[in-house]
Every structure is written in C-alpha cells, then in structure tokens.
PDB file of C-alpha atoms in Angstrom:
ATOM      1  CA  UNK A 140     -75.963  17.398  59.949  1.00  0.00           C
ATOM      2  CA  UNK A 141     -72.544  18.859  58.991  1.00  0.00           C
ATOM      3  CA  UNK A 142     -71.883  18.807  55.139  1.00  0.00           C
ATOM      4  CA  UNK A 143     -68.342  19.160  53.684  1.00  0.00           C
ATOM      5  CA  UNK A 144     -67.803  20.452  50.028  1.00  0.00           C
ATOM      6  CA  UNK A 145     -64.745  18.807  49.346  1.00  0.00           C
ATOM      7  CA  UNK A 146     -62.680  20.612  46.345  1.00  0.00           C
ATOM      8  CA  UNK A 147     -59.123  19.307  44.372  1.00  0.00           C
ATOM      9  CA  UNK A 148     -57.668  16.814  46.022  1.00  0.00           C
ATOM     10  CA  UNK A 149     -60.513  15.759  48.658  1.00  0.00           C
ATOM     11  CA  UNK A 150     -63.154  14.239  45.559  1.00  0.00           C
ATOM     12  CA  UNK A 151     -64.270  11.522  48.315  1.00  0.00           C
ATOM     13  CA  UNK A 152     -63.843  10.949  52.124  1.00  0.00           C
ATOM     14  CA  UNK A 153     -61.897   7.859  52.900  1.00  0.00           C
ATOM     15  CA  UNK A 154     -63.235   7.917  56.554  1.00  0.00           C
ATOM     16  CA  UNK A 155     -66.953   8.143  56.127  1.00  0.00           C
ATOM     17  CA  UNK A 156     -68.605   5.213  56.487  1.00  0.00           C
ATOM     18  CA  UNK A 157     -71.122   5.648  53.532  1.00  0.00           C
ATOM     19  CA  UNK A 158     -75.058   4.750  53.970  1.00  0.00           C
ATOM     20  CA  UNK A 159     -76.025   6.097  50.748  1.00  0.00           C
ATOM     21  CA  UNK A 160     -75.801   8.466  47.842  1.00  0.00           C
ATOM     22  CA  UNK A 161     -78.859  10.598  46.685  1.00  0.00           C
ATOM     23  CA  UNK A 162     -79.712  12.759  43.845  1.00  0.00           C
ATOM     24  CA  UNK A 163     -80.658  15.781  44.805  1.00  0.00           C
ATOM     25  CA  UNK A 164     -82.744  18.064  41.982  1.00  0.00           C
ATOM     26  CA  UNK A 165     -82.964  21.593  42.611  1.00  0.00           C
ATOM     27  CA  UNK A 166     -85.181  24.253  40.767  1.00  0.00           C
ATOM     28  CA  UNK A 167     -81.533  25.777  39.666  1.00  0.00           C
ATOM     29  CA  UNK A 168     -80.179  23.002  37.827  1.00  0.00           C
ATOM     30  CA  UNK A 169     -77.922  19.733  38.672  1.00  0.00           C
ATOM     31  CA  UNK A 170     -75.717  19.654  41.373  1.00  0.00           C
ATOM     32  CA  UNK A 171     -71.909  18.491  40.817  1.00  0.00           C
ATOM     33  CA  UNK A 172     -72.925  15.127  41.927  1.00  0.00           C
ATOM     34  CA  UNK A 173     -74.936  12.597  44.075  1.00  0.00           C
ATOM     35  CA  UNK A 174     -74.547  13.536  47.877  1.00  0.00           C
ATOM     36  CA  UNK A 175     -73.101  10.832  49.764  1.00  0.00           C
ATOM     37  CA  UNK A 176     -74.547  10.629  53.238  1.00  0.00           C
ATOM     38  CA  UNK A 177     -72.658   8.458  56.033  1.00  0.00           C
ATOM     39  CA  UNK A 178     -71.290   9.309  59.292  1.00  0.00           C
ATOM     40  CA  UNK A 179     -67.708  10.313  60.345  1.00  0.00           C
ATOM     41  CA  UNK A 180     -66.279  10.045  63.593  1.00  0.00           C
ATOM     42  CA  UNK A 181     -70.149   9.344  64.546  1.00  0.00           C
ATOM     43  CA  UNK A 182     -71.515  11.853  63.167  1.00  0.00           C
ATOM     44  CA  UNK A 183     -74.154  12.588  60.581  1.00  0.00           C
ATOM     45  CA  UNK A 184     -72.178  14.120  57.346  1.00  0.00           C
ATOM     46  CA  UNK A 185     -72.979  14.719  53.576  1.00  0.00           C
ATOM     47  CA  UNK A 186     -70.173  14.990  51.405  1.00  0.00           C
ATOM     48  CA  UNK A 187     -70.097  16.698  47.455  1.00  0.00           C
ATOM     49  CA  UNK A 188     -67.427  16.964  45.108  1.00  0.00           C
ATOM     50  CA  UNK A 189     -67.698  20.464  44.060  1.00  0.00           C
ATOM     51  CA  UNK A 190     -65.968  18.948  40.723  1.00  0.00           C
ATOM     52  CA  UNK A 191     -67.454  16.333  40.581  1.00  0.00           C
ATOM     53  CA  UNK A 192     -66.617  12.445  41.609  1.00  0.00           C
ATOM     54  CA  UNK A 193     -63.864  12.529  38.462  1.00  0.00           C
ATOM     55  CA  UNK A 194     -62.763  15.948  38.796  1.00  0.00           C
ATOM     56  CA  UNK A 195     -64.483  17.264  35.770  1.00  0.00           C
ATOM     57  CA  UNK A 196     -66.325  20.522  36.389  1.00  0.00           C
ATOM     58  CA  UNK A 197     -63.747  23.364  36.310  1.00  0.00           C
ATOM     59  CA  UNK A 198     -64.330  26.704  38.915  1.00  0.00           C
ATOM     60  CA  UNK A 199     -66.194  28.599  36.651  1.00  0.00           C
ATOM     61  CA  UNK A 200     -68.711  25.676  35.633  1.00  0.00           C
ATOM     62  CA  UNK A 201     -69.532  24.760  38.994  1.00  0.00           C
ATOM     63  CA  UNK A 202     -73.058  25.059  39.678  1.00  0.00           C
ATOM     64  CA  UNK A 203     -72.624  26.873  43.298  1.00  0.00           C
ATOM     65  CA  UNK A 204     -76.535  27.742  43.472  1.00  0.00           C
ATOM     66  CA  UNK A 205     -77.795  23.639  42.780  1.00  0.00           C
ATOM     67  CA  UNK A 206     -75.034  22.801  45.011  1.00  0.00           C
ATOM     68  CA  UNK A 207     -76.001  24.575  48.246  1.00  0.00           C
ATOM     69  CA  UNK A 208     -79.337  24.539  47.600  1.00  0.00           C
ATOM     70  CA  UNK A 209     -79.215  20.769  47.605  1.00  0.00           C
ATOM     71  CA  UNK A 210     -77.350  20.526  50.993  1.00  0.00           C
ATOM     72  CA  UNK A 211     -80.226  23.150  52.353  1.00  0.00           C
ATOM     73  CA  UNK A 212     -82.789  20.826  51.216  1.00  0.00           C
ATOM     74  CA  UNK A 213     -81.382  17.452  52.655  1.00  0.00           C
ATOM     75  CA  UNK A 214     -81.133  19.723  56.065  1.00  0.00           C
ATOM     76  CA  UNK A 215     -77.635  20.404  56.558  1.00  0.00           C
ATOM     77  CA  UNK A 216     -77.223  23.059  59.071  1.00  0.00           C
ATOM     78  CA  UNK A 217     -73.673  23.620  58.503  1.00  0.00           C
ATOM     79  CA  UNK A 218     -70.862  23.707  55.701  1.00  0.00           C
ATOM     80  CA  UNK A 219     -67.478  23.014  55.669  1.00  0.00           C
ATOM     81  CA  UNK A 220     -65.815  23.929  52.214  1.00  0.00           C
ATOM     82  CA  UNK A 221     -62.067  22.360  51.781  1.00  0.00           C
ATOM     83  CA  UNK A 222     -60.227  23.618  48.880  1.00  0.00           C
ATOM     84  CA  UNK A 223     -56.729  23.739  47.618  1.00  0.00           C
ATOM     85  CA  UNK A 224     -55.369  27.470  46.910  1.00  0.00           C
ATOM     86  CA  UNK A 225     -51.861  29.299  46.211  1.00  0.00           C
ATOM     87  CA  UNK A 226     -50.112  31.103  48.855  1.00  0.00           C
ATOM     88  CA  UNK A 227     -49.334  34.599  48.246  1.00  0.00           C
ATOM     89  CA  UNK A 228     -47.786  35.227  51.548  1.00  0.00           C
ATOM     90  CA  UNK A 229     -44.225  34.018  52.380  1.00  0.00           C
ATOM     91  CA  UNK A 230     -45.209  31.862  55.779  1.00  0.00           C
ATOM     92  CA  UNK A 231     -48.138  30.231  53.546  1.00  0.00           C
ATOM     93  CA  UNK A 232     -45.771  27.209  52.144  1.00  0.00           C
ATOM     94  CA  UNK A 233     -47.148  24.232  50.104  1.00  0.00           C
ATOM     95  CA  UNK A 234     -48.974  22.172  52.810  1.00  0.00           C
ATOM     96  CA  UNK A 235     -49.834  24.995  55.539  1.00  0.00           C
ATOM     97  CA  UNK A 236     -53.742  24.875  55.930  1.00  0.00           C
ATOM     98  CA  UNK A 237     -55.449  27.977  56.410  1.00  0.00           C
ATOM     99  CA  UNK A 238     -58.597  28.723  58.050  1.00  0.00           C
ATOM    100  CA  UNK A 239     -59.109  31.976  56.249  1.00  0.00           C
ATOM    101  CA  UNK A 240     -61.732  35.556  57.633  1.00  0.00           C
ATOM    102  CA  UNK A 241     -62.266  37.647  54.543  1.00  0.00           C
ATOM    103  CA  UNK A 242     -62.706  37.358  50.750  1.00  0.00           C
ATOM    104  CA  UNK A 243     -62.080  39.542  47.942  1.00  0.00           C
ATOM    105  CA  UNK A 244     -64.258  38.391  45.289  1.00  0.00           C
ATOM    106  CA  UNK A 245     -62.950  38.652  41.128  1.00  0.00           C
ATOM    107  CA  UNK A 246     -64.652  36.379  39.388  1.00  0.00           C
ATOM    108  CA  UNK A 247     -67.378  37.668  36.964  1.00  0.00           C
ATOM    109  CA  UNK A 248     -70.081  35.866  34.814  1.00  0.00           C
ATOM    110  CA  UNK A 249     -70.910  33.460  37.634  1.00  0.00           C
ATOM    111  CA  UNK A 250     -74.358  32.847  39.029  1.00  0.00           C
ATOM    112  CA  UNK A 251     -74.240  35.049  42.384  1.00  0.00           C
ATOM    113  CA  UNK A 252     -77.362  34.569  44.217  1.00  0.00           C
ATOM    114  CA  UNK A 253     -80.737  33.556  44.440  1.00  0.00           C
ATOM    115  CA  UNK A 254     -82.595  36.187  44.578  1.00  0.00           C
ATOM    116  CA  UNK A 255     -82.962  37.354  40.674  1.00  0.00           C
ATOM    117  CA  UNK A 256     -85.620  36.750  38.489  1.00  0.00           C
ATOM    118  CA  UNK A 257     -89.182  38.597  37.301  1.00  0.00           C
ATOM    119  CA  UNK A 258     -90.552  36.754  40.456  1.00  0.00           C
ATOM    120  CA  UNK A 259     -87.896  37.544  42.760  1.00  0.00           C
ATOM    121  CA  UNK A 260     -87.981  41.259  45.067  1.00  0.00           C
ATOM    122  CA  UNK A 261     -84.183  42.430  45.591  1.00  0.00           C
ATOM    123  CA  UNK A 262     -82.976  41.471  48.318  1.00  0.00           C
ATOM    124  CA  UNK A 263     -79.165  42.033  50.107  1.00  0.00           C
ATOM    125  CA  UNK A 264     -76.975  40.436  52.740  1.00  0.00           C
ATOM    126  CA  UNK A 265     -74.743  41.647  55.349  1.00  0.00           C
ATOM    127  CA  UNK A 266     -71.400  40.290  53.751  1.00  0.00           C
ATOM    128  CA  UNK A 267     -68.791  42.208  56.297  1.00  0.00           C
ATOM    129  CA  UNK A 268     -67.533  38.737  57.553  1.00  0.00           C
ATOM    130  CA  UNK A 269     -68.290  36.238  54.803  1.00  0.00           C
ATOM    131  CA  UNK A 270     -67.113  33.089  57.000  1.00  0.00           C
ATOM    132  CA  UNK A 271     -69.191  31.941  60.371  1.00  0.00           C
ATOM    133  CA  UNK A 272     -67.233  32.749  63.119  1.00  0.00           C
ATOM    134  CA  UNK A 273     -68.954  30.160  65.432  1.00  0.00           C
ATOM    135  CA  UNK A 274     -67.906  27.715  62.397  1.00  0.00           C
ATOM    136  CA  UNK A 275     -64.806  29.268  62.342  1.00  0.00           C
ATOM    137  CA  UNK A 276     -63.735  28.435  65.966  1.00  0.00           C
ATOM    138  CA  UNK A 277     -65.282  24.952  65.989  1.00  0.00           C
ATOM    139  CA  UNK A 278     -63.070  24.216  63.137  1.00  0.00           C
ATOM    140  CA  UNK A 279     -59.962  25.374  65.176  1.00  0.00           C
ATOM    141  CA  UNK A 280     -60.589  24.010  68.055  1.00  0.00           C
ATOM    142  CA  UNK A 281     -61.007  20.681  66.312  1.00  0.00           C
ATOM    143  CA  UNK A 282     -57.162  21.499  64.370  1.00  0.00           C
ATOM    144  CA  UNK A 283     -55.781  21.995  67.796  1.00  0.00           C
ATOM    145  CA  UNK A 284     -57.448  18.664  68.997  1.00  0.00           C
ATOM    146  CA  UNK A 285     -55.825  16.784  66.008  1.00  0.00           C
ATOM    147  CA  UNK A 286     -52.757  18.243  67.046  1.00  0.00           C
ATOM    148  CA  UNK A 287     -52.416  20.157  63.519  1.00  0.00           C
ATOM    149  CA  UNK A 288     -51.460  23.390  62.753  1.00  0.00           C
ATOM    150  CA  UNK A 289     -53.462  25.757  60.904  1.00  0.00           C
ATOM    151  CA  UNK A 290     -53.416  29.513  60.908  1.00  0.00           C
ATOM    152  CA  UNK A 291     -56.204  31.348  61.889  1.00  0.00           C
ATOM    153  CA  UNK A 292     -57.230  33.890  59.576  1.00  0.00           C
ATOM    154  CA  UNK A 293     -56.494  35.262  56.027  1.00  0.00           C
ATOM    155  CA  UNK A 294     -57.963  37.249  52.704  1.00  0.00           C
ATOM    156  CA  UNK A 295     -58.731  34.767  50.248  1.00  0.00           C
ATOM    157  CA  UNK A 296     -59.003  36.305  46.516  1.00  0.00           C
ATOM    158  CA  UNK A 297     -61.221  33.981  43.996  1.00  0.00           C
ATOM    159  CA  UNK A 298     -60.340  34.505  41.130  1.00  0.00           C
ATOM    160  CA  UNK A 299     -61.895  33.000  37.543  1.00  0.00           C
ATOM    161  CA  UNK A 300     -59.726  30.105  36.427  1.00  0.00           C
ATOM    162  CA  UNK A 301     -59.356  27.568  35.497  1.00  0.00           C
ATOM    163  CA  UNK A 302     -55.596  28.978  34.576  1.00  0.00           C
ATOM    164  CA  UNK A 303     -53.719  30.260  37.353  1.00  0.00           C
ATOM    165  CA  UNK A 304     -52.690  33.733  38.036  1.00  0.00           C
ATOM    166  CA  UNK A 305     -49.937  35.409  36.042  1.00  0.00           C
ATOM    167  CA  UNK A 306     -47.072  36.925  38.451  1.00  0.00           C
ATOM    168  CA  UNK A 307     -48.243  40.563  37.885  1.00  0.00           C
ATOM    169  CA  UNK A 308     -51.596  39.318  38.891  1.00  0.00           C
ATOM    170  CA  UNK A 309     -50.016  38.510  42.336  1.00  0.00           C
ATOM    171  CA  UNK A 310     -48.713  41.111  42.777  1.00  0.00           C
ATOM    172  CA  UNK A 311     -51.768  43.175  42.041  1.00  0.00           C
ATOM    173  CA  UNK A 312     -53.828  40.312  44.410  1.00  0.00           C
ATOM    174  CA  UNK A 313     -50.965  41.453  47.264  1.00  0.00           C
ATOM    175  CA  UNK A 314     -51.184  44.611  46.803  1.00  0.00           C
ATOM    176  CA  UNK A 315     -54.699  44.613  47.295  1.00  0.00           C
ATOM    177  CA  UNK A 316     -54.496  42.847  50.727  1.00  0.00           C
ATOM    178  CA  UNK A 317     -55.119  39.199  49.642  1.00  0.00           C
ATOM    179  CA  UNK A 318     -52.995  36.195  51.407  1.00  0.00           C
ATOM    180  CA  UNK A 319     -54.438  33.493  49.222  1.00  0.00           C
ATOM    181  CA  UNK A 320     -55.750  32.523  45.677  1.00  0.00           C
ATOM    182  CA  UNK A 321     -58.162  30.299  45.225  1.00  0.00           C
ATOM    183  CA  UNK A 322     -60.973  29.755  42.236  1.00  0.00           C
ATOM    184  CA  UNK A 323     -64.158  28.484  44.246  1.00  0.00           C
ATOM    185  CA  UNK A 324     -64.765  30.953  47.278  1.00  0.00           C
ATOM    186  CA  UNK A 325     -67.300  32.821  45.908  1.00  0.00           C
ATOM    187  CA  UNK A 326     -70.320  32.862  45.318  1.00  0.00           C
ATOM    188  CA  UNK A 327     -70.291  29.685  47.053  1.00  0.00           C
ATOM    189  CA  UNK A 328     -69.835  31.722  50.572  1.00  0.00           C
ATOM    190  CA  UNK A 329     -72.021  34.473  50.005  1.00  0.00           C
ATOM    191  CA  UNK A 330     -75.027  31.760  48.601  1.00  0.00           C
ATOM    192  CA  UNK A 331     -74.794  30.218  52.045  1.00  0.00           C
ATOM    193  CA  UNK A 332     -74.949  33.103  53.732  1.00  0.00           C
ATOM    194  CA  UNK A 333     -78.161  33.582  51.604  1.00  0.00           C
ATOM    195  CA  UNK A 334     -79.571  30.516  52.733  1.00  0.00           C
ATOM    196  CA  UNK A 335     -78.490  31.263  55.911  1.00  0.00           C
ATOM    197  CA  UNK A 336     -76.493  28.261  56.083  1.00  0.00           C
ATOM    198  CA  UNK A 337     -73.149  28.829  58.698  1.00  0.00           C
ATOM    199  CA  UNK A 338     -70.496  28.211  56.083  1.00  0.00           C
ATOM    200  CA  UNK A 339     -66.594  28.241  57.390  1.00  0.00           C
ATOM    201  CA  UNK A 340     -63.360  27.400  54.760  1.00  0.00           C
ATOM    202  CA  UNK A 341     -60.339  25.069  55.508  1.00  0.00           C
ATOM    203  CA  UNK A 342     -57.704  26.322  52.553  1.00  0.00           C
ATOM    204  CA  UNK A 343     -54.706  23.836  52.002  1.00  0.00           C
ATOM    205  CA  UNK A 344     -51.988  25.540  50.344  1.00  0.00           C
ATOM    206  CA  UNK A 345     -50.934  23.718  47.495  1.00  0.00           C
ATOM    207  CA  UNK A 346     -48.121  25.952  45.872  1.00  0.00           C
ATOM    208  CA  UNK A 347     -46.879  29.052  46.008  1.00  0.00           C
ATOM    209  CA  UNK A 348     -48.848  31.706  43.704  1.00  0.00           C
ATOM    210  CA  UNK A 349     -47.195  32.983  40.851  1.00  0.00           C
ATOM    211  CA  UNK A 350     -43.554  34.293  40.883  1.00  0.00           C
ATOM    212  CA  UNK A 351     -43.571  33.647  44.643  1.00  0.00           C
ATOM    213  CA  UNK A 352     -41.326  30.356  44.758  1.00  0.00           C
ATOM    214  CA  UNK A 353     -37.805  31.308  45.176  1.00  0.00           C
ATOM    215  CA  UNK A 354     -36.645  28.229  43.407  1.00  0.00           C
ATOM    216  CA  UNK A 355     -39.276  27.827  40.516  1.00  0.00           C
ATOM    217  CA  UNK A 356     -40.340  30.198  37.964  1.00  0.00           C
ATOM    218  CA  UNK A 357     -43.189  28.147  36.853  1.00  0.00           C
ATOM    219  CA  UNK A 358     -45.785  25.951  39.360  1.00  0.00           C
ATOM    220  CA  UNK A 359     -44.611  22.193  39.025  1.00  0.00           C
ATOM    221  CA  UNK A 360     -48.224  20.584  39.046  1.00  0.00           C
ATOM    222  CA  UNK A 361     -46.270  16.852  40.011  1.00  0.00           C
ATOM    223  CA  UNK A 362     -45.262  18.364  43.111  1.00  0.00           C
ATOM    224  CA  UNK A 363     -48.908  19.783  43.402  1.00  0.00           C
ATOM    225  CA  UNK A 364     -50.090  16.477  43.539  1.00  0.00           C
ATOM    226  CA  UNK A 365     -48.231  15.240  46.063  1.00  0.00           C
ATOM    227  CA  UNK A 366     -48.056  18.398  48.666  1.00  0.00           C
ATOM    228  CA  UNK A 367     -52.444  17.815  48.501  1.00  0.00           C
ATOM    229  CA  UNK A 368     -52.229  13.800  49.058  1.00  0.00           C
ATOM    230  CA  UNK A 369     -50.055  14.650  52.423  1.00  0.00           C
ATOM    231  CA  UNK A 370     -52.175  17.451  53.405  1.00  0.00           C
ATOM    232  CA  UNK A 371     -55.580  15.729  52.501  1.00  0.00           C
ATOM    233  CA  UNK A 372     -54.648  13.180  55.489  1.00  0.00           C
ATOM    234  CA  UNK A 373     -54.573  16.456  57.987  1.00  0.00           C
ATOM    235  CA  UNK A 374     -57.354  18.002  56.959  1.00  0.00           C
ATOM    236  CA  UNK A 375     -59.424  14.355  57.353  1.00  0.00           C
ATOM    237  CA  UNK A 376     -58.019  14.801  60.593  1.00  0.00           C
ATOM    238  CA  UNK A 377     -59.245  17.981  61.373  1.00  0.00           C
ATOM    239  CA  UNK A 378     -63.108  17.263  60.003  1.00  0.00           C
ATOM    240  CA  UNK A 379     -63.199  13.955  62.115  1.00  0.00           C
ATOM    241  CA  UNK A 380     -61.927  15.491  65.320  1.00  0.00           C
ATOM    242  CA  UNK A 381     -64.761  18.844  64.204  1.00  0.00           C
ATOM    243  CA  UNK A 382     -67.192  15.793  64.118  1.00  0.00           C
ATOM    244  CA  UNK A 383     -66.277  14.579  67.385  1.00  0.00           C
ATOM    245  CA  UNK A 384     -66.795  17.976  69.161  1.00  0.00           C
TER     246      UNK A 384
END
C-alpha cells in the first residue's frame, strides 16, 4: 500500500475514493491527523496531511516520528512526500515540479530519529542517497506517463521555518550547492529510511526563493496560492498514473 504525505497545498486528495479514516496512536505521540485510506486509480493508498486537515501544524511542530511510524504500522510499504518549496535555481520557476536526489539538512531542535532513549543502543544509517531510487524512477516514469514534466534530480535544503529565508540566506543555501528550499524534508526522509520504509519526494515549486525573482523584491503569497492550485492538479496526475503502474 502506497502512502502519500501530502504538504501545503495538497491537505486532501480529490481523487481518492475514501473507505475510511483511522486514528492511528503511536508510542511517540499523535500523528498530524486521522489517515484516510481509499484507493486511487485502483490502488490501495493512505493519505496524511503533514499539517494537518486545516493547515495548522507549522514545519517545526510536525510530529515526523508519530507520522511515519503510523504509516509503518498500518503497513505501507512505500511513501510519497509532496511538498511545496522555493526555487533557488533560475530554470526552477513557480509551478516546475521537481523530483529531487540529495538533501542538505538545517533545521535543529527537531526530533531526528528513533533510536534515542535509556532503552535504545545507538544505532546509524547509510544516508549517502536519502531518496529511494527505485521510488524515484517509478515516480518518473509515472510523470512521463501523465505527460508532465518534472526534472529529475536536485539538492533540497530544509530549513527551520515557518518564515522564509532571507536573501543572504539564499545565497549562502546556493553557495552551498542547494537547488531548492523547503521546511519539511528532514527528518521526515531520514526516519523512513530508519524504518526502512522506500521514501521518494515530488517538490512543486511555489515561488522563487528569496531575492531570486527578477520582478519582485518580496514573495507575493496571493500568487503563491494560485501557482500550488494549478500545480496540485499535475501532481494528482502524476500519483494516479504512479498508482496505475
């Protein structure tokens, strides 16, 4: 069963046809929300709003570890995370979706994996590619079916939040090799990996990052809005034609 994490702009799926909602309790705390089973292009799916169903959990609030622990326990044995994110580069315009390869992780205070406690052992990961390529290739293979455009590969930076990034942040983000800037890649990637749950990201570009617009000086959040309602079609697109394959 394939389970999406759907982020701003994707708070339900319009195309599942629903057979129920569940609340799932985990030994780490509440997840954002009830997971809503149903089945998309015939498929078996569970969707969660990583915000929750109103939108009201910010990045650093999310509860990553009840949230993937949840979609462990119902069985899922893959996950799909959409989420909306800046483009740093100069080809990654409001709309382009992104199916991005690496992560540069700055967030800080967040709970980062599972595997703490006076009754855990230490344990580490292999982290050198964060995304499932297997994942990875199903989902563009499914973009290519729908006839959409995506571009394969790109350094996602998470960064804290909830305010965006100042332009000298960008720049800094740049320098250090990052394409996009997003709030909610990590730890959410890395605590899949530790459940060993394939875990793949579909990034829809909802502005330009900081100082990058050559017409704006500051991010119009109206026009946010309305670049992620257009692109929210695509990527429901993409996921049922990935549910078809």
């Amino acid at each position: 069963m394939l389970a999406i994490i759907g982020g701003s702009g994707l708070t339900q799926l319009s195309t599942l046809e629903i057979t129920h909602r569940e609340v799932v309790r985990t030994p780490y705390g509440e997840p954002s929300g009830a997971l809503t089973f149903g089945e998309l292009s015939c498929t078996p799916v569970v969707f969660l709003a990583r915000h929750g169903y109103g939108h009201t959990i910010p990045p650093h609030q999310v509860n990553y570890r009840a949230n993937l622990w949840a979609l462990k326990q119902v069985k899922a044995s893959a996950v799909v995370s959409v989420a909306s994110v800046g483009g740093i580069r100069t080809d990654f315009a409001p709309g382009t979706l992104v199916i991005p390869h690496q992560i540069i992780d700055y967030t800080w205070g967040r709970k980062s994996t599972f595997f703490e406690g006076a009754e855990e052992s230490v344990r580490h990961i292999d982290f050198t590619e964060p995304y499932d390529a297997k994942l990875r290739q199903r989902l563009l293979a499914a973009a290519a079916a729908a006839g959409e455009h995506v571009f394969d590969g790109g350094v996602y930076a998470a960064t804290q939040g909830p305010r965006l990034e100042t332009a000298a942040e960008i720049n800094r983000l740049e320098r250090d090799g990052a394409d996009l800037v997003g709030m909610t890649g990590m730890p959410e990637a890395a605590l899949a990996r530790e459940l060993e749950l394939p875990y793949a990201a579909l990034s829809v570009v909802a502005n330009y990052a900081a100082g990058r617009s050559a017409s704006e000086h500051a991010i119009q959040f109206d026009s946010i809005e309305l670049v992620l309602q257009e692109a929210m079609i695509r990527v429901r697109c993409v996921l049922e034609h990935l549910c078809k394959a």
